[in-house]
XYZ file of N, CA, C and O in Angstrom:
468
model
N -41.337 -30.942 -9.145
C -41.988 -32.276 -9.697
C -43.009 -32.213 -10.585
O -43.404 -30.905 -10.786
N -42.934 -33.092 -10.924
C -44.157 -32.884 -12.281
C -45.435 -34.119 -11.949
O -44.758 -35.028 -11.908
N -46.504 -33.838 -12.486
C -47.649 -34.731 -12.538
C -46.976 -35.806 -13.486
O -46.711 -35.562 -14.514
N -47.233 -36.913 -13.185
C -47.607 -38.203 -14.107
C -48.456 -38.607 -14.081
O -48.936 -39.901 -13.346
N -50.171 -38.209 -14.630
C -51.212 -39.123 -14.661
C -50.971 -40.562 -15.583
O -51.709 -41.193 -14.810
N -50.433 -40.081 -16.846
C -50.216 -41.760 -17.399
C -48.854 -42.140 -17.052
O -48.174 -42.215 -17.866
N -48.775 -43.469 -16.067
C -47.711 -44.281 -16.463
C -47.694 -45.152 -17.181
O -48.501 -45.827 -17.670
N -46.458 -45.411 -17.407
C -45.974 -46.689 -18.225
C -45.930 -47.746 -17.325
O -45.953 -47.809 -16.318
N -46.201 -49.330 -17.923
C -46.746 -50.173 -16.901
C -45.132 -50.055 -16.143
O -45.890 -50.968 -15.211
N -44.013 -50.550 -16.590
C -42.550 -50.719 -16.096
C -42.559 -50.008 -14.891
O -42.499 -50.215 -14.072
N -43.281 -48.664 -15.414
C -42.754 -47.330 -13.772
C -44.261 -47.795 -13.034
O -44.106 -47.990 -11.421
N -45.108 -48.355 -12.943
C -46.537 -48.822 -12.075
C -45.913 -49.777 -11.251
O -46.142 -49.613 -10.414
N -45.599 -50.613 -12.135
C -44.591 -52.214 -11.810
C -43.814 -51.807 -10.370
O -44.129 -52.382 -9.324
N -43.057 -50.783 -10.698
C -41.767 -50.449 -9.503
C -42.590 -49.716 -8.401
O -42.093 -50.039 -7.230
N -43.550 -48.942 -8.647
C -44.589 -47.936 -7.584
C -45.200 -49.101 -6.899
O -45.031 -49.044 -5.608
N -46.110 -49.633 -7.291
C -46.554 -51.315 -6.936
C -45.211 -52.344 -6.059
O -45.878 -52.352 -4.716
N -44.359 -52.419 -6.458
C -43.394 -53.134 -5.548
C -42.756 -52.370 -4.464
O -42.476 -53.327 -3.457
N -42.951 -51.074 -4.515
C -42.379 -50.406 -3.508
C -43.395 -49.886 -2.480
O -43.067 -50.075 -1.171
N -44.568 -49.769 -2.827
C -45.931 -50.066 -1.853
C -45.764 -51.187 -1.449
O -45.985 -51.212 0.066
N -45.507 -52.169 -1.948
C -45.743 -53.403 -1.490
C -44.485 -53.776 -0.227
O -45.083 -54.287 0.901
N -43.276 -53.425 -0.223
C -42.255 -53.564 0.392
C -42.528 -52.806 1.614
O -42.372 -53.256 2.942
N -43.193 -51.749 1.324
C -43.227 -50.769 2.346
C -44.445 -51.260 3.295
O -44.308 -51.317 4.676
N -45.659 -51.983 2.914
C -46.799 -52.126 3.461
C -46.349 -53.571 4.173
O -46.428 -53.944 5.511
N -45.813 -54.900 3.415
C -45.329 -55.717 4.252
C -44.127 -55.773 5.197
O -44.217 -56.320 6.351
N -43.147 -54.613 5.366
C -42.186 -54.808 6.349
C -42.661 -53.980 7.564
O -42.112 -53.415 8.554
N -44.187 -53.323 7.116
C -44.224 -52.005 8.378
C -42.986 -51.067 8.585
O -42.820 -50.493 10.091
N -42.844 -50.544 7.442
C -41.464 -49.407 7.271
C -41.752 -48.145 6.968
O -42.858 -47.517 6.324
N -41.200 -46.808 7.303
C -41.833 -46.080 6.508
C -41.668 -45.218 5.426
O -42.437 -44.647 4.513
N -40.508 -46.274 4.414
C -40.365 -46.283 3.022
C -40.538 -47.443 2.230
O -40.036 -48.579 3.032
N -41.089 -47.484 1.144
C -40.826 -48.640 0.208
C -39.905 -48.311 -1.233
O -40.623 -46.636 -1.417
N -39.350 -48.579 -1.743
C -38.752 -48.251 -3.013
C -38.088 -49.671 -3.877
O -38.092 -50.360 -3.510
N -38.205 -48.932 -4.810
C -37.868 -50.410 -6.255
C -36.952 -49.203 -7.118
O -37.528 -48.314 -7.358
N -36.190 -50.448 -7.667
C -35.284 -49.679 -9.013
C -35.155 -50.624 -9.800
O -35.661 -51.815 -9.711
N -35.201 -50.198 -11.231
C -35.489 -50.928 -12.320
C -33.628 -50.850 -13.236
O -33.597 -49.530 -13.446
N -33.044 -52.112 -13.671
C -31.751 -51.812 -13.908
C -31.711 -51.578 -15.591
O -33.063 -51.797 -16.147
N -30.544 -52.169 -15.896
C -30.560 -51.796 -17.676
C -31.207 -52.784 -18.001
O -31.521 -52.156 -19.458
N -31.307 -54.006 -17.689
C -31.545 -54.935 -18.315
C -33.107 -55.230 -17.748
O -33.874 -56.438 -18.382
N -33.662 -54.447 -17.253
C -35.413 -54.920 -16.996
C -35.363 -55.164 -15.511
O -36.509 -55.288 -14.684
N -34.141 -55.861 -15.005
C -34.505 -56.451 -13.648
C -34.926 -55.283 -12.487
O -34.516 -53.942 -12.654
N -35.560 -55.415 -11.475
C -36.269 -54.457 -10.354
C -35.852 -55.084 -8.852
O -34.973 -56.206 -8.785
N -35.243 -54.072 -8.466
C -34.517 -54.697 -6.766
C -35.610 -53.378 -6.099
O -35.988 -52.189 -6.076
N -35.930 -54.297 -5.242
C -37.202 -53.947 -4.243
C -36.509 -53.825 -2.760
O -36.046 -55.037 -2.090
N -36.768 -52.612 -1.872
C -36.417 -52.782 -0.190
C -37.161 -51.768 0.322
O -38.048 -51.083 -0.086
N -36.894 -52.146 1.535
C -37.663 -50.831 2.656
C -36.675 -49.911 3.689
O -35.526 -50.551 3.426
N -37.311 -49.349 4.546
C -36.025 -48.453 5.239
C -35.268 -49.261 6.101
O -36.098 -50.437 6.779
N -34.387 -49.324 6.258
C -33.458 -49.908 7.181
C -32.975 -48.893 8.178
O -32.559 -48.302 8.335
N -33.157 -49.680 9.672
C -33.246 -48.675 10.971
C -32.491 -49.686 11.990
O -33.335 -50.118 12.599
N -31.241 -49.576 11.569
C -30.577 -50.647 12.829
C -29.839 -49.666 13.825
O -29.493 -48.646 13.286
N -28.998 -50.047 15.034
C -28.504 -49.242 15.696
C -27.565 -49.052 15.091
O -27.311 -47.721 15.071
N -26.675 -49.736 14.270
C -25.424 -49.339 13.344
C -25.332 -49.250 12.008
O -24.649 -48.910 11.544
N -27.087 -49.254 11.553
C -27.145 -49.058 10.310
C -28.309 -48.366 9.909
O -29.693 -48.901 10.217
N -28.401 -47.042 9.467
C -29.821 -46.537 8.648
C -29.619 -46.211 7.374
O -28.794 -45.613 7.084
N -30.418 -46.850 6.981
C -30.683 -46.335 5.015
C -31.838 -46.166 4.612
O -32.723 -46.745 5.786
N -32.043 -45.380 3.858
C -33.607 -45.412 3.352
C -33.994 -46.067 2.568
O -33.038 -46.977 2.046
N -35.265 -46.384 2.045
C -35.551 -47.748 1.327
C -34.738 -47.452 -0.076
O -34.024 -48.555 -0.880
N -34.608 -46.184 -0.699
C -34.212 -45.678 -2.081
C -32.708 -46.733 -2.216
O -32.130 -46.838 -3.283
N -32.379 -46.093 -1.517
C -30.370 -46.122 -0.926
C -30.113 -47.561 -0.840
O -29.293 -48.032 -1.728
N -30.883 -48.100 -0.059
C -31.080 -49.783 -0.008
C -31.082 -50.489 -1.338
O -30.826 -51.371 -1.795
N -32.471 -49.969 -1.877
C -32.619 -50.276 -3.365
C -31.754 -50.170 -4.053
O -31.164 -51.249 -4.956
N -30.586 -48.877 -4.251
C -29.724 -48.702 -5.349
C -28.578 -49.620 -4.694
O -27.994 -50.191 -5.571
N -28.329 -49.870 -3.072
C -26.930 -51.022 -3.180
C -27.135 -52.272 -3.087
O -26.242 -53.217 -3.774
N -28.716 -52.400 -3.088
C -28.927 -53.836 -3.593
C -28.924 -54.482 -5.096
O -28.015 -55.297 -5.420
N -29.100 -53.007 -5.952
C -28.802 -53.315 -7.299
C -27.180 -53.421 -7.628
O -26.938 -54.596 -8.484
N -26.554 -52.383 -6.950
C -25.313 -52.338 -7.028
C -24.907 -53.561 -6.757
O -23.524 -54.481 -7.926
N -24.959 -54.196 -5.809
C -24.402 -55.767 -5.141
C -24.812 -56.700 -6.196
O -24.110 -57.946 -6.106
N -25.882 -56.434 -6.822
C -26.338 -57.655 -7.535
C -25.735 -57.872 -9.168
O -26.439 -58.306 -10.144
N -24.916 -57.073 -9.515
C -24.297 -56.587 -10.780
C -24.630 -55.551 -11.238
O -24.372 -55.508 -12.756
N -25.722 -54.577 -11.429
C -26.374 -53.454 -11.888
C -25.360 -52.553 -12.518
O -24.536 -52.187 -11.685
N -25.220 -52.105 -13.588
C -23.977 -50.937 -14.132
C -24.900 -49.771 -14.112
O -24.411 -48.908 -14.425
N -26.385 -49.860 -14.062
C -26.975 -48.680 -14.560
C -28.570 -49.012 -14.022
O -29.232 -50.361 -13.634
N -29.471 -47.894 -14.092
C -30.474 -47.877 -13.390
C -31.507 -47.230 -14.859
O -31.352 -45.915 -15.672
N -32.580 -47.559 -15.047
C -33.705 -46.704 -16.359
C -34.362 -45.704 -15.092
O -34.906 -45.000 -15.653
N -34.817 -46.464 -14.123
C -35.615 -45.775 -12.969
C -36.088 -45.946 -12.030
O -35.289 -47.351 -11.385
N -36.594 -45.355 -10.509
C -36.533 -45.677 -9.556
C -38.328 -44.985 -8.951
O -38.652 -44.129 -9.833
N -38.152 -45.360 -8.067
C -39.489 -45.037 -7.561
C -39.570 -45.192 -5.643
O -38.819 -46.308 -5.320
N -40.118 -44.427 -4.934
C -40.106 -44.274 -3.584
C -41.473 -44.217 -2.975
O -42.440 -43.604 -4.059
N -42.239 -44.971 -2.474
C -43.212 -44.492 -1.632
C -42.976 -44.469 -0.243
O -42.349 -44.792 0.383
N -43.358 -42.979 -0.151
C -43.206 -41.866 1.194
C -44.099 -41.057 1.679
O -45.021 -40.610 0.712
N -44.247 -40.633 2.730
C -44.966 -39.659 3.333
C -44.413 -38.352 2.906
O -45.241 -37.418 2.947
N -43.249 -38.364 2.780
C -42.336 -36.586 2.157
C -42.957 -36.851 0.971
O -43.218 -37.035 0.217
N -42.507 -35.046 0.971
C -43.361 -34.652 -0.631
C -42.118 -34.781 -1.963
O -42.923 -34.775 -3.152
N -41.143 -35.424 -0.971
C -39.896 -35.415 -2.461
C -39.327 -36.388 -2.121
O -38.931 -36.800 -1.029
N -38.183 -37.120 -3.144
C -36.660 -37.848 -2.348
C -35.778 -36.785 -2.170
O -35.434 -35.479 -3.034
N -35.279 -37.593 -1.414
C -34.235 -36.640 -0.549
C -33.321 -36.315 -1.744
O -33.135 -37.062 -2.126
N -32.204 -35.008 -1.371
C -31.243 -35.209 -2.185
C -30.124 -35.972 -1.836
O -29.642 -36.751 -3.082
N -29.907 -36.842 -0.904
C -29.044 -38.191 -0.562
C -29.603 -39.315 -1.378
O -28.877 -40.067 -1.956
N -31.008 -39.372 -1.704
C -31.477 -40.407 -2.188
C -31.425 -40.413 -3.937
O -30.999 -41.188 -4.451
N -31.281 -39.387 -3.666
C -31.435 -38.719 -5.523
C -30.020 -38.700 -6.105
O -29.741 -39.235 -7.138
N -29.103 -38.601 -4.919
C -27.496 -38.751 -5.316
C -27.312 -40.076 -5.548
O -26.760 -40.734 -6.550
N -27.828 -41.063 -4.935
C -27.625 -42.514 -4.953
C -28.038 -43.229 -6.345
O -27.250 -44.027 -6.870
N -28.984 -42.799 -6.407
C -29.935 -43.118 -7.887
C -28.772 -42.348 -9.357
O -28.716 -42.988 -10.098
N -28.703 -40.902 -8.935
C -27.512 -40.391 -9.990
C -26.212 -40.978 -10.048
O -25.563 -41.158 -10.894
N -25.914 -41.665 -9.209
C -24.529 -42.164 -9.442
C -24.482 -43.583 -9.774
O -23.460 -43.906 -10.664
N -25.648 -44.189 -9.663
C -25.649 -45.718 -10.711
C -26.557 -45.489 -12.093
O -25.920 -45.786 -13.176
N -27.448 -43.852 -12.307
C -28.437 -44.140 -13.292
C -28.089 -42.945 -14.245
O -28.364 -42.892 -15.388
N -27.336 -41.773 -13.681
C -26.876 -40.532 -14.155
C -27.972 -39.214 -13.959
O -28.879 -39.832 -13.152
N -27.743 -38.427 -13.988
C -28.972 -37.395 -14.149
C -29.920 -37.067 -14.498
O -31.001 -36.701 -13.725
N -30.479 -37.787 -15.144
C -31.331 -37.888 -15.754
C -32.809 -39.007 -15.804
O -33.526 -39.198 -15.903
N -32.040 -40.088 -14.763
C -33.047 -40.888 -14.033
C -34.054 -40.464 -13.179
O -33.433 -39.800 -12.384
N -35.310 -41.018 -13.823
C -36.748 -40.174 -13.122
C -36.759 -41.240 -12.097
O -36.576 -42.345 -11.795
N -36.735 -40.042 -10.926
C -37.515 -41.112 -9.445
C -39.130 -40.840 -9.257
O -39.332 -39.477 -9.035
N -39.390 -41.912 -9.423
C -41.458 -41.488 -8.885
C -41.647 -41.129 -7.659
O -40.784 -42.022 -6.790
N -41.960 -40.030 -7.361
C -42.383 -40.284 -5.951
C -44.051 -40.124 -5.482
O -44.531 -39.483 -6.445
N -44.069 -41.484 -4.688
C -45.576 -42.173 -4.436
C -46.112 -41.348 -3.196
O -45.077 -41.996 -2.480
N -47.398 -41.458 -2.548
C -48.125 -41.860 -1.418
C -48.223 -42.907 -1.077
O -48.257 -43.812 -1.665
N -48.308 -43.003 0.286
C -48.635 -44.543 0.618
C -49.607 -45.425 0.112
O -49.683 -46.718 -0.359
N -50.849 -44.480 -0.399
C -51.857 -44.950 -1.325
C -51.389 -45.645 -2.650
O -52.149 -46.275 -3.479
N -50.076 -45.492 -3.120
C -49.927 -45.487 -4.643
C -49.841 -44.658 -5.326
O -49.677 -44.676 -6.588
N -50.410 -43.610 -5.023
C -50.939 -42.483 -5.969
C -49.229 -41.797 -6.377
O -48.910 -41.328 -5.420
N -48.940 -41.681 -7.503
C -47.715 -40.877 -7.826
C -47.926 -39.414 -8.057
O -48.534 -38.886 -8.246
N -47.150 -39.122 -6.870
C -47.679 -37.383 -6.944
C -46.756 -36.850 -7.991
O -47.223 -35.583 -8.260
N -45.533 -37.240 -8.379
C -44.863 -36.767 -9.141
C -43.360 -37.375 -9.264
O -43.222 -38.314 -8.902
N -42.616 -36.919 -10.510
C -41.242 -37.605 -10.400
C -40.494 -36.399 -10.689
O -40.485 -35.233 -10.806
N -39.134 -36.742 -9.931
C -38.015 -35.807 -10.433
C -37.005 -36.277 -10.803
O -36.852 -37.909 -10.823
N -36.220 -35.502 -11.384
C -34.671 -36.215 -11.769
C -33.357 -36.524 -10.799
O -34.093 -35.852 -9.530
N -32.902 -37.717 -11.121
C -32.049 -38.102 -9.902
C -30.544 -36.768 -10.123
O -30.010 -36.594 -8.803
N -30.451 -35.819 -10.752
C -29.704 -34.939 -11.144
C -29.999 -33.677 -10.346
O -29.054 -32.943 -10.144
């Protein structure tokens, strides 16, 4: 992971949206992705008996279901140190291996960025 002290305003926006989803829904993680047109998709962890999805995979699924064909960036607010390989794979499938994934703590502090690849 690399430190990201100065975030682009659009990246700060997806971190804020991810943090809001986590807090609003009382879930372990919140995530947001930005597609190739600048639209954002926000999600929280899904934990049903029959369906379990991380927040980031849910946000990617929402983007795909809404017609997105690529991603510019993704953000996840989590207690974990980094985005899981499965989460990065979902981002990579839609956005490509160089798509940045911002990883933030629950207070919104961005701890770093990993590539989807």
